Amino acid sequence: MRIPCPYCGSRDASEFSYSGDATLTRPAPDSTDAMFDYVYLRDNPVGVHQEHWYHTAGCHAWVKVTRNVSTHEVIDAVLAHDEAES
Amino acid sequence: MRYSLTSLLKQTLTGHKGWTPQWRDAAPKAEYDIIIVGGGGHGLATAYYLAKEYGLKNIAVLEKSWIGSGNIGRNTTIIRSNYLLSENISLYELSLQLWEGLEQDFNYNAMVSQRGVLNLYHSDGQRDAYARRGNMMRLNGADSELLDREGVRKLYPFLNFDAARFPIQGGLLQKRGGTVRHDAVAWGYARGASDRGVDVIQNCEVTGIDIVDGRAVGVQTSRGAIRAKKIGIAVAGSSSRVAALAGMRLPIESHVLQAFVSEGLKPIIPGVITFGAGHFYISQSDKGGLVFGGDIDGYNSYAQRGNLPVVEDVCEGGMALMPAIGRARMLRNWGGLVDMSMDGSPIIDRTHVKGLYLNAGWCYGGFKATPGSGFVFAHLLAKDEPHPAANRLLLGRFRSGHIVDEKGQGAQPNLH
């Protein structure tokens, strides 16, 4: 599996660390229910999944990867920082 | 038909023409008292114990594919109860005790072999951690023995004791651990359940769960609607998908775990050995193949196959531990879907839907739990309350903070 890092280009997935579901947004700390949901519950979908990978052995950027978890096909990769800014 | 020396002699004398299929390939009826979704090891064991221990008859096991197609036929066949936390040891030790009597209990040769599971340590810190784990095991009724370097050398003289980077200092041995022929476990439970009236229904995928007024009343399947009074879910890597049919989101991610087997070799490895400085474990099957594995791939997957970095990592672990196997050729590798829970421990509980029960979150360690899981899940389904050996492995523990995290990794499933 190769991930097209926006800085470094196509790199082997073993250069990256995986951090899971990228659709979650950290809630305000005062809501216990929302925090429980954020920390523990996952949609865990079949098919297309958005996820965060950290380029540990590369540019140290957080990359938001869109990947098909049923086929391991990587569909898209953007910098998480850019998306957070926009 | 009961299998015995007498039945074998009788069949031998009559040309082996009287053997009958081991279980009925049943067609679904319109209604059951209990439906188990998932015809893997855990689902079949649950049905078996519901029939045997609780005398229930009107039960169906629904399997979307064929019996033995999932993780029950994909694991590395190891059984053990060498856990640290009492929440886990109580369940896995119950399971190990059931393994010890399983073949007599279900009258089937599952080749249960208590050949010992040895976890190697390579540093003072790791020795202390293993000594602690061994003490916890004995406090909770399991067996364990801490070996020094010479103790390990007596068992396995061929290991790489003087490796420059990770010299072997000793190991934690559980003699009662070992291996079991995994597909015979599926067949044995299917046969035992079927003989007691359970319908084992293959090629029957659950596509919906019918809920009326907060109560589960049946399922929609690829072979039509089936009504049920109680429904138990035991579908491993597909847990999130099936639970979503009842509107639930689970503290689970599905990952892929690979396993490997070499060409057949003459006997070299008598027991199960795990490398403590990487993630590698190995045993040898009775056919001669070295059966080994390592880490999960570490990303969400429903593909039932993994990628090459883990293959490389596992083989490196093997070479570091026992260079003698370096010229053996890897014959096959494959992957299974594991339901990684957020604390690395299983979930066996009721759900917010009345009559709907969940058995999930087994991570990469479900096989060894098969008898115990079936036993306690049957208890939960029959009595509507958790079995004492699993009464701290409940779904609500994540919200209340009573997580059961063996490794202390936090809510990061790929690190458990």
Short mmCIF file of C-alpha atoms in Angstrom, two decimals:
data_model
loop_
_atom_site.label_atom_id
_atom_site.label_comp_id
_atom_site.label_asym_id
_atom_site.label_seq_id
_atom_site.Cartn_x
_atom_site.Cartn_y
_atom_site.Cartn_z
CA MET A 1 0.00 0.00 0.00
CA ARG A 2 1.43 3.40 -1.00
CA ILE A 3 0.25 6.78 0.19
CA PRO A 4 0.67 9.89 -2.01
CA CYS A 5 2.03 12.34 0.58
CA PRO A 6 1.29 15.90 -0.61
CA TYR A 7 4.89 16.95 0.26
CA CYS A 8 6.93 13.84 -0.44
CA GLY A 9 5.02 12.13 -3.23
CA SER A 10 4.13 8.45 -3.37
CA ARG A 11 5.64 6.67 -0.34
CA ASP A 12 5.30 3.23 1.21
CA ALA A 13 2.61 3.08 3.90
CA SER A 14 5.17 1.70 6.35
CA GLU A 15 6.68 5.22 6.55
CA PHE A 16 3.46 6.44 8.16
CA SER A 17 1.79 6.01 11.56
CA TYR A 18 -1.93 5.41 11.57
CA SER A 19 -4.31 7.38 13.74
CA GLY A 20 -7.74 6.26 12.57
CA ASP A 21 -11.01 7.93 11.65
CA ALA A 22 -10.51 11.50 10.37
CA THR A 23 -14.17 12.46 10.42
CA LEU A 24 -14.26 12.97 14.19
CA THR A 25 -14.11 16.43 15.72
CA ARG A 26 -13.00 16.89 19.30
CA PRO A 27 -15.97 18.24 21.27
CA ALA A 28 -15.99 20.82 24.06
CA PRO A 29 -14.70 19.15 27.25
CA ASP A 30 -17.84 19.92 29.26
CA SER A 31 -20.05 17.41 27.46
CA THR A 32 -19.39 13.91 28.84
CA ASP A 33 -21.64 12.24 26.27
CA ALA A 34 -20.01 13.94 23.32
CA MET A 35 -16.53 13.20 24.69
CA PHE A 36 -17.40 9.51 25.24
CA ASP A 37 -18.68 9.37 21.69
CA TYR A 38 -15.52 11.03 20.32
CA VAL A 39 -13.05 8.89 22.28
CA TYR A 40 -14.67 5.47 21.97
CA LEU A 41 -17.34 5.12 19.28
CA ARG A 42 -16.56 4.61 15.60
CA ASP A 43 -18.65 4.17 12.46
CA ASN A 44 -16.06 1.63 11.25
CA PRO A 45 -17.57 1.62 7.74
CA VAL A 46 -17.06 -0.86 4.93
CA GLY A 47 -15.75 0.76 1.72
CA VAL A 48 -14.56 4.37 1.68
CA HIS A 49 -12.96 5.56 4.92
CA GLN A 50 -11.29 8.88 5.78
CA GLU A 51 -8.36 8.55 8.10
CA HIS A 52 -5.33 10.35 9.50
CA TRP A 53 -1.80 9.13 8.78
CA TYR A 54 1.30 10.84 10.21
CA HIS A 55 4.37 10.81 7.97
CA THR A 56 6.75 9.63 10.72
CA ALA A 57 9.64 8.65 8.44
CA GLY A 58 9.15 11.60 6.12
CA CYS A 59 7.97 15.18 6.35
CA HIS A 60 6.16 14.80 9.73
CA ALA A 61 2.93 16.09 8.25
CA TRP A 62 -0.50 14.83 9.22
CA VAL A 63 -2.15 13.56 6.05
CA LYS A 64 -5.85 12.99 5.62
CA VAL A 65 -6.18 9.91 3.42
CA THR A 66 -9.34 8.71 1.70
CA ARG A 67 -9.03 4.97 1.28
CA ASN A 68 -11.24 2.03 0.40
CA VAL A 69 -10.85 -0.31 3.38
CA SER A 70 -12.36 -3.21 1.42
CA THR A 71 -9.71 -3.08 -1.33
CA HIS A 72 -6.91 -1.00 0.27
CA GLU A 73 -7.09 1.38 -2.71
CA VAL A 74 -5.90 4.86 -1.72
CA ILE A 75 -8.20 7.37 -3.37
CA ASP A 76 -6.95 10.73 -2.14
CA ALA A 77 -4.50 12.33 0.28
CA VAL A 78 -4.46 15.96 1.45
CA LEU A 79 -2.68 17.79 4.24
CA ALA A 80 -4.86 17.76 7.34
CA HIS A 81 -3.53 21.22 8.21
CA ASP A 82 -4.73 22.72 4.93
CA GLU A 83 -8.17 21.32 5.42
CA ALA A 84 -8.37 22.52 9.01
CA GLU A 85 -7.48 26.04 7.83
CA SER A 86 -10.06 26.14 5.04
CA MET B 1 -23.84 -40.90 15.39
CA ARG B 2 -21.53 -41.12 18.37
CA TYR B 3 -17.87 -41.49 17.48
CA SER B 4 -16.04 -44.22 19.39
CA LEU B 5 -13.71 -47.15 18.90
CA THR B 6 -16.79 -49.33 18.47
CA SER B 7 -18.25 -47.10 15.75
CA LEU B 8 -14.88 -47.01 13.99
CA LEU B 9 -14.54 -50.81 14.08
CA LYS B 10 -18.10 -51.25 12.87
CA GLN B 11 -17.55 -48.88 9.95
CA THR B 12 -14.21 -50.51 9.13
CA LEU B 13 -15.87 -53.92 8.87
CA THR B 14 -18.69 -52.58 6.69
CA GLY B 15 -16.51 -50.66 4.23
CA HIS B 16 -17.02 -47.19 5.74
CA LYS B 17 -20.37 -46.89 3.99
CA GLY B 18 -22.40 -45.93 7.05
CA TRP B 19 -20.84 -42.57 7.99
CA THR B 20 -23.41 -39.80 7.93
CA PRO B 21 -22.91 -36.03 7.43
CA GLN B 22 -21.64 -34.45 10.65
CA TRP B 23 -24.38 -31.85 10.86
CA ARG B 24 -27.61 -31.00 9.08
CA ASP B 25 -27.31 -28.21 6.50
CA ALA B 26 -30.62 -26.78 7.67
CA ALA B 27 -33.00 -24.44 5.84
CA PRO B 28 -34.39 -21.51 7.84
CA LYS B 29 -37.74 -21.86 9.60
CA ALA B 30 -40.10 -18.91 10.05
CA GLU B 31 -39.42 -18.49 13.76
CA TYR B 32 -36.92 -19.42 16.46
CA ASP B 33 -36.61 -18.76 20.17
CA ILE B 34 -32.98 -17.72 19.72
CA ILE B 35 -31.04 -16.71 16.64
CA ILE B 36 -27.25 -16.50 16.73
CA VAL B 37 -25.92 -14.27 13.96
CA GLY B 38 -22.55 -15.63 12.88
CA GLY B 39 -21.63 -19.28 12.37
CA GLY B 40 -18.02 -18.93 13.45
CA GLY B 41 -16.47 -20.66 16.44
CA HIS B 42 -18.09 -18.35 18.99
CA GLY B 43 -21.56 -18.51 17.43
CA LEU B 44 -21.51 -22.30 17.10
CA ALA B 45 -20.15 -22.72 20.63
CA THR B 46 -22.90 -20.43 21.93
CA ALA B 47 -25.59 -22.52 20.23
CA TYR B 48 -23.98 -25.73 21.49
CA TYR B 49 -23.94 -24.58 25.12
CA LEU B 50 -27.46 -23.12 24.88
CA ALA B 51 -28.68 -26.56 23.84
CA LYS B 52 -26.46 -28.59 26.15
CA GLU B 53 -26.30 -26.49 29.32
CA TYR B 54 -29.69 -24.82 29.20
CA GLY B 55 -31.75 -27.46 27.37
CA LEU B 56 -32.98 -24.98 24.76
CA LYS B 57 -33.97 -26.46 21.43
CA ASN B 58 -35.46 -23.94 19.04
CA ILE B 59 -32.21 -22.23 18.03
CA ALA B 60 -30.70 -21.19 14.68
CA VAL B 61 -27.16 -20.17 13.79
CA LEU B 62 -27.10 -17.93 10.70
CA GLU B 63 -23.86 -17.87 8.71
CA LYS B 64 -23.47 -15.58 5.69
CA SER B 65 -20.89 -17.90 4.09
CA TRP B 66 -19.98 -21.47 5.02
CA ILE B 67 -19.04 -22.92 8.39
CA GLY B 68 -15.32 -22.48 8.99
CA SER B 69 -14.83 -19.72 6.40
CA GLY B 70 -14.01 -16.95 8.85
CA ASN B 71 -11.54 -16.48 11.67
CA ILE B 72 -12.13 -19.96 13.13
CA GLY B 73 -10.23 -21.29 10.11
CA ARG B 74 -7.75 -18.41 9.84
CA ASN B 75 -6.15 -18.15 13.28
CA THR B 76 -2.85 -19.66 14.44
CA THR B 77 -4.59 -22.23 16.70
CA ILE B 78 -3.02 -21.16 20.00
CA ILE B 79 -4.80 -21.53 23.34
CA ARG B 80 -3.61 -19.91 26.59
CA SER B 81 -4.84 -17.85 29.54
CA ASN B 82 -1.70 -15.80 30.26
CA TYR B 83 -3.33 -12.44 30.86
CA LEU B 84 -2.55 -9.78 33.44
CA LEU B 85 -5.96 -8.42 34.42
CA SER B 86 -8.38 -10.51 36.45
CA GLU B 87 -11.28 -9.39 34.24
CA ASN B 88 -9.64 -11.21 31.35
CA ILE B 89 -7.98 -14.12 33.18
CA SER B 90 -11.29 -15.29 34.66
CA LEU B 91 -12.79 -15.64 31.18
CA TYR B 92 -9.73 -17.07 29.42
CA GLU B 93 -9.02 -19.49 32.26
CA LEU B 94 -12.63 -20.73 32.10
CA SER B 95 -12.05 -21.16 28.39
CA LEU B 96 -8.80 -23.08 28.92
CA GLN B 97 -10.54 -25.42 31.36
CA LEU B 98 -13.27 -26.02 28.79
CA TRP B 99 -10.59 -26.78 26.16
CA GLU B 100 -9.15 -29.39 28.52
CA GLY B 101 -12.40 -31.37 28.50
CA LEU B 102 -13.74 -30.33 25.12
CA GLU B 103 -13.11 -33.45 23.05
CA GLN B 104 -14.83 -35.73 25.57
CA ASP B 105 -17.59 -33.17 25.98
CA PHE B 106 -18.52 -32.83 22.31
CA ASN B 107 -17.26 -36.25 21.19
CA TYR B 108 -14.96 -34.94 18.49
CA ASN B 109 -11.23 -35.04 17.95
CA ALA B 110 -10.11 -31.40 18.03
CA MET B 111 -6.47 -32.40 18.64
CA VAL B 112 -6.21 -30.28 21.79
CA SER B 113 -2.50 -30.36 22.56
CA GLN B 114 -1.24 -28.75 25.79
CA ARG B 115 2.29 -28.38 24.54
CA GLY B 116 3.05 -25.20 26.49
CA VAL B 117 3.19 -21.51 25.57
CA LEU B 118 6.48 -19.74 26.30
CA ASN B 119 6.79 -15.93 26.24
CA LEU B 120 10.46 -14.93 26.08
CA TYR B 121 11.90 -11.91 27.89
CA HIS B 122 14.98 -10.03 26.83
CA SER B 123 15.55 -7.39 29.50
CA ASP B 124 15.34 -6.89 33.27
CA GLY B 125 12.26 -4.72 32.89
CA GLN B 126 10.52 -7.30 30.78
CA ARG B 127 11.42 -10.04 33.28
CA ASP B 128 9.80 -8.02 36.05
CA ALA B 129 6.68 -7.45 33.96
CA TYR B 130 6.44 -11.17 33.17
CA ALA B 131 7.02 -12.12 36.81
CA ARG B 132 4.12 -9.85 37.71
CA ARG B 133 1.92 -11.32 34.99
CA GLY B 134 2.80 -14.85 36.12
CA ASN B 135 1.87 -13.94 39.69
CA MET B 136 -1.44 -12.48 38.54
CA MET B 137 -2.14 -15.64 36.57
CA ARG B 138 -1.55 -17.88 39.58
CA LEU B 139 -3.58 -15.58 41.86
CA ASN B 140 -6.47 -16.00 39.43
CA GLY B 141 -6.24 -19.77 39.18
CA ALA B 142 -4.15 -20.19 36.02
CA ASP B 143 -0.72 -21.85 35.88
CA SER B 144 2.55 -20.11 35.13
CA GLU B 145 6.24 -20.68 35.59
CA LEU B 146 9.02 -18.11 35.27
CA LEU B 147 12.07 -19.64 33.60
CA ASP B 148 15.58 -18.28 33.60
CA ARG B 149 17.89 -18.50 30.61
CA GLU B 150 19.02 -22.04 31.41
CA GLY B 151 15.42 -23.13 31.89
CA VAL B 152 14.59 -21.90 28.40
CA ARG B 153 17.75 -23.46 26.98
CA LYS B 154 16.70 -26.89 28.26
CA LEU B 155 13.40 -26.57 26.39
CA TYR B 156 14.60 -24.91 23.20
CA PRO B 157 18.37 -25.14 22.74
CA PHE B 158 18.14 -23.91 19.14
CA LEU B 159 17.00 -20.36 19.99
CA ASN B 160 19.30 -17.42 19.35
CA PHE B 161 20.31 -16.91 23.01
CA ASP B 162 23.29 -14.67 22.39
CA ALA B 163 21.82 -12.33 19.80
CA ALA B 164 23.76 -9.07 20.18
CA ARG B 165 20.71 -6.88 20.32
CA PHE B 166 18.08 -8.98 22.14
CA PRO B 167 19.77 -11.81 24.09
CA ILE B 168 17.24 -14.17 25.65
CA GLN B 169 17.17 -13.83 29.44
CA GLY B 170 14.33 -16.24 30.16
CA GLY B 171 10.64 -16.76 29.65
CA LEU B 172 7.20 -17.07 31.18
CA LEU B 173 5.83 -20.55 30.54
CA GLN B 174 2.22 -21.63 30.69
CA LYS B 175 2.39 -25.41 30.40
CA ARG B 176 -1.36 -25.84 30.05
CA GLY B 177 -1.41 -23.61 26.97
CA GLY B 178 -0.94 -25.13 23.54
CA THR B 179 -2.63 -25.60 20.20
CA VAL B 180 -5.91 -27.00 18.87
CA ARG B 181 -6.91 -28.04 15.36
CA HIS B 182 -9.06 -24.98 14.67
CA ASP B 183 -11.41 -26.17 11.93
CA ALA B 184 -12.24 -29.30 13.95
CA VAL B 185 -13.47 -26.91 16.65
CA ALA B 186 -15.99 -25.43 14.19
CA TRP B 187 -17.06 -28.85 12.99
CA GLY B 188 -17.26 -30.32 16.48
CA TYR B 189 -19.44 -27.50 17.79
CA ALA B 190 -21.61 -27.51 14.64
CA ARG B 191 -22.12 -31.26 14.98
CA GLY B 192 -22.80 -31.09 18.70
CA ALA B 193 -25.29 -28.25 18.27
CA SER B 194 -26.99 -29.85 15.26
CA ASP B 195 -27.37 -33.18 17.12
CA ARG B 196 -29.19 -31.29 19.88
CA GLY B 197 -31.67 -29.74 17.44
CA VAL B 198 -29.95 -26.48 16.52
CA ASP B 199 -30.40 -25.41 12.89
CA VAL B 200 -27.00 -24.50 11.41
CA ILE B 201 -27.93 -22.39 8.38
CA GLN B 202 -25.22 -21.49 5.85
CA ASN B 203 -25.30 -18.90 3.06
CA CYS B 204 -27.81 -16.86 5.05
CA GLU B 205 -26.65 -13.27 5.49
CA VAL B 206 -28.45 -11.03 7.96
CA THR B 207 -29.38 -7.78 6.19
CA GLY B 208 -31.66 -6.23 8.80
CA ILE B 209 -32.70 -6.47 12.43
CA ASP B 210 -36.40 -5.94 13.10
CA ILE B 211 -37.08 -3.88 16.19
CA VAL B 212 -40.57 -3.13 17.51
CA ASP B 213 -41.02 -0.85 20.54
CA GLY B 214 -37.38 -1.19 21.51
CA ARG B 215 -37.43 -4.96 21.32
CA ALA B 216 -35.75 -7.19 18.73
CA VAL B 217 -38.35 -9.42 17.09
CA GLY B 218 -36.51 -10.93 14.15
CA VAL B 219 -34.03 -10.54 11.32
CA GLN B 220 -34.15 -9.96 7.60
CA THR B 221 -31.82 -12.28 5.73
CA SER B 222 -30.77 -13.16 2.19
CA ARG B 223 -33.05 -16.18 2.65
CA GLY B 224 -36.09 -14.26 3.91
CA ALA B 225 -37.39 -12.88 7.20
CA ILE B 226 -36.99 -14.96 10.37
CA ARG B 227 -38.74 -14.10 13.65
CA ALA B 228 -36.94 -14.59 16.95
CA LYS B 229 -37.46 -13.89 20.63
CA LYS B 230 -33.77 -13.31 21.26
CA ILE B 231 -30.88 -12.49 18.93
CA GLY B 232 -27.20 -12.84 19.71
CA ILE B 233 -24.53 -11.23 17.52
CA ALA B 234 -21.15 -13.02 17.28
CA VAL B 235 -19.62 -11.84 14.02
CA ALA B 236 -16.05 -10.74 14.90
CA GLY B 237 -14.74 -8.34 12.23
CA SER B 238 -18.27 -7.62 10.99
CA SER B 239 -19.53 -6.53 14.43
CA SER B 240 -19.87 -2.83 13.54
CA ARG B 241 -21.78 -3.66 10.34
CA VAL B 242 -24.29 -5.93 12.06
CA ALA B 243 -24.69 -3.68 15.11
CA ALA B 244 -25.37 -0.76 12.74
CA LEU B 245 -28.47 -2.66 11.58
CA ALA B 246 -29.81 -2.04 15.09
CA GLY B 247 -28.69 1.60 15.10
CA MET B 248 -25.63 1.01 17.26
CA ARG B 249 -22.12 2.43 17.00
CA LEU B 250 -19.55 0.25 18.75
CA PRO B 251 -16.19 0.99 20.41
CA ILE B 252 -14.62 -1.20 17.73
CA GLU B 253 -12.48 -0.87 14.61
CA SER B 254 -12.06 -3.71 12.11
CA HIS B 255 -8.44 -4.50 11.29
CA VAL B 256 -6.60 -7.22 9.40
CA LEU B 257 -4.34 -9.78 11.05
CA GLN B 258 -2.13 -11.97 8.90
CA ALA B 259 -0.95 -15.50 9.55
CA PHE B 260 1.67 -17.62 7.83
CA VAL B 261 2.63 -21.23 7.32
CA SER B 262 5.84 -22.75 5.98
CA GLU B 263 6.31 -25.91 3.96
CA GLY B 264 6.09 -29.10 6.03
CA LEU B 265 9.23 -29.87 8.03
CA LYS B 266 10.24 -32.67 10.38
CA PRO B 267 9.41 -31.94 14.04
CA ILE B 268 11.56 -29.08 15.33
CA ILE B 269 9.39 -26.88 17.57
CA PRO B 270 7.58 -28.84 20.28
CA GLY B 271 5.59 -25.97 21.80
CA VAL B 272 4.48 -22.40 21.20
CA ILE B 273 7.19 -19.73 21.45
CA THR B 274 6.75 -15.95 21.38
CA PHE B 275 9.54 -13.44 20.81
CA GLY B 276 9.55 -10.69 23.43
CA ALA B 277 11.58 -8.09 21.58
CA GLY B 278 9.33 -7.84 18.57
CA HIS B 279 6.00 -9.35 17.76
CA PHE B 280 6.47 -12.89 16.53
CA TYR B 281 5.02 -16.20 17.64
CA ILE B 282 5.45 -19.66 16.23
CA SER B 283 4.39 -23.27 16.64
CA GLN B 284 4.50 -26.32 14.42
CA SER B 285 1.42 -28.14 13.24
CA ASP B 286 1.16 -31.90 13.29
CA LYS B 287 1.44 -31.82 9.50
CA GLY B 288 4.87 -30.22 9.95
CA GLY B 289 4.20 -26.67 8.79
CA LEU B 290 5.56 -23.86 10.93
CA VAL B 291 2.56 -21.71 11.84
CA PHE B 292 3.51 -18.16 12.73
CA GLY B 293 2.33 -14.59 12.92
CA GLY B 294 2.91 -11.16 14.41
CA ASP B 295 1.29 -7.76 14.62
CA ILE B 296 -1.95 -6.66 13.03
CA ASP B 297 -1.37 -4.51 9.96
CA GLY B 298 -2.56 -1.51 11.94
CA TYR B 299 -5.14 0.25 9.79
CA ASN B 300 -8.88 -0.21 9.27
CA SER B 301 -9.54 -3.03 6.85
CA TYR B 302 -12.31 -5.31 5.65
CA ALA B 303 -10.13 -6.91 2.96
CA GLN B 304 -9.19 -10.23 4.65
CA ARG B 305 -5.68 -9.78 3.33
CA GLY B 306 -2.75 -7.69 4.49
CA ASN B 307 0.29 -5.94 3.10
CA LEU B 308 3.98 -6.74 2.74
CA PRO B 309 5.53 -4.60 5.53
CA VAL B 310 4.00 -6.90 8.14
CA VAL B 311 5.19 -9.98 6.22
CA GLU B 312 8.70 -8.56 6.33
CA ASP B 313 8.44 -7.60 10.00
CA VAL B 314 7.18 -11.05 11.01
CA CYS B 315 9.93 -12.83 9.07
CA GLU B 316 12.56 -10.54 10.62
CA GLY B 317 11.21 -11.46 14.06
CA GLY B 318 11.48 -15.13 13.17
CA MET B 319 15.06 -14.74 11.98
CA ALA B 320 16.04 -12.82 15.12
CA LEU B 321 14.58 -15.54 17.34
CA MET B 322 15.58 -18.72 15.53
CA PRO B 323 17.90 -18.28 12.54
CA ALA B 324 17.56 -22.05 11.94
CA ILE B 325 14.26 -21.50 10.13
CA GLY B 326 15.81 -19.06 7.67
CA ARG B 327 15.87 -21.51 4.81
CA ALA B 328 12.34 -22.79 5.29
CA ARG B 329 10.05 -21.46 2.62
CA MET B 330 6.86 -19.63 3.46
CA LEU B 331 4.09 -21.59 1.80
CA ARG B 332 1.01 -19.47 2.36
CA ASN B 333 -0.14 -16.33 4.12
CA TRP B 334 -3.62 -15.01 4.62
CA GLY B 335 -5.58 -12.46 6.61
CA GLY B 336 -8.62 -12.35 8.86
CA LEU B 337 -10.81 -9.48 10.06
CA VAL B 338 -10.35 -8.77 13.72
CA ASP B 339 -12.72 -6.67 15.81
CA MET B 340 -10.27 -4.45 17.68
CA SER B 341 -11.99 -2.94 20.69
CA MET B 342 -11.01 0.39 22.20
CA ASP B 343 -9.38 -1.19 25.27
CA GLY B 344 -8.21 -4.45 23.71
CA SER B 345 -10.68 -6.61 25.64
CA PRO B 346 -13.93 -8.29 24.57
CA ILE B 347 -17.50 -7.10 25.06
CA ILE B 348 -20.20 -9.61 26.05
CA ASP B 349 -23.37 -7.84 27.01
CA ARG B 350 -26.98 -6.91 26.46
CA THR B 351 -27.65 -3.86 24.29
CA HIS B 352 -30.04 -0.92 24.38
CA VAL B 353 -32.44 -3.08 22.32
CA LYS B 354 -34.27 -5.61 24.47
CA GLY B 355 -33.62 -9.17 23.31
CA LEU B 356 -30.49 -8.18 21.35
CA TYR B 357 -27.13 -9.35 22.71
CA LEU B 358 -23.58 -8.60 21.63
CA ASN B 359 -20.44 -10.73 21.69
CA ALA B 360 -17.61 -8.75 20.06
CA GLY B 361 -14.28 -7.00 20.47
CA TRP B 362 -12.10 -10.12 20.58
CA CYS B 363 -9.23 -8.34 18.86
CA TYR B 364 -6.58 -10.79 17.64
CA GLY B 365 -7.28 -13.29 20.44
CA GLY B 366 -10.69 -14.77 19.80
CA PHE B 367 -9.77 -18.35 19.01
CA LYS B 368 -8.47 -19.30 22.44
CA ALA B 369 -11.67 -17.87 23.91
CA THR B 370 -14.03 -19.93 21.72
CA PRO B 371 -15.37 -22.36 24.37
CA GLY B 372 -15.43 -19.73 27.13
CA SER B 373 -17.04 -17.14 24.90
CA GLY B 374 -19.75 -19.57 23.84
CA PHE B 375 -20.29 -20.68 27.43
CA VAL B 376 -20.72 -17.20 28.91
CA PHE B 377 -22.70 -15.87 25.92
CA ALA B 378 -25.10 -18.83 26.22
CA HIS B 379 -25.50 -17.94 29.90
CA LEU B 380 -26.24 -14.32 29.01
CA LEU B 381 -28.80 -15.29 26.37
CA ALA B 382 -30.50 -17.90 28.56
CA LYS B 383 -30.50 -16.03 31.89
CA ASP B 384 -30.46 -12.43 30.71
CA GLU B 385 -27.57 -11.65 33.03
CA PRO B 386 -23.79 -11.86 32.59
CA HIS B 387 -21.94 -15.01 33.60
CA PRO B 388 -19.75 -14.40 36.70
CA ALA B 389 -16.59 -15.06 34.64
CA ALA B 390 -17.46 -12.24 32.23
CA ASN B 391 -19.39 -9.77 34.35
CA ARG B 392 -16.81 -7.01 33.97
CA LEU B 393 -16.54 -7.23 30.18
CA LEU B 394 -19.64 -5.15 29.56
CA LEU B 395 -20.41 -2.52 26.96
CA GLY B 396 -21.02 0.18 29.54
CA ARG B 397 -17.43 0.06 30.84
CA PHE B 398 -16.23 2.55 28.24
CA ARG B 399 -18.68 5.22 29.36
CA SER B 400 -18.10 4.60 33.06
CA GLY B 401 -14.31 4.44 32.74
CA HIS B 402 -13.93 0.81 33.89
CA ILE B 403 -11.89 -0.12 30.86
CA VAL B 404 -9.93 -3.39 30.75
CA ASP B 405 -6.73 -2.33 29.03
CA GLU B 406 -4.06 -5.06 29.34
CA LYS B 407 -1.36 -2.96 27.73
CA GLY B 408 -2.39 0.47 28.98
CA GLN B 409 -2.46 1.85 25.45
CA GLY B 410 -5.63 3.89 25.67
CA ALA B 411 -8.36 4.13 23.06
CA GLN B 412 -6.15 3.39 20.06
CA PRO B 413 -7.18 0.00 18.65
CA ASN B 414 -4.16 -0.55 16.40
CA LEU B 415 -1.84 -0.42 19.45
CA HIS B 416 -3.50 -3.17 21.49
#
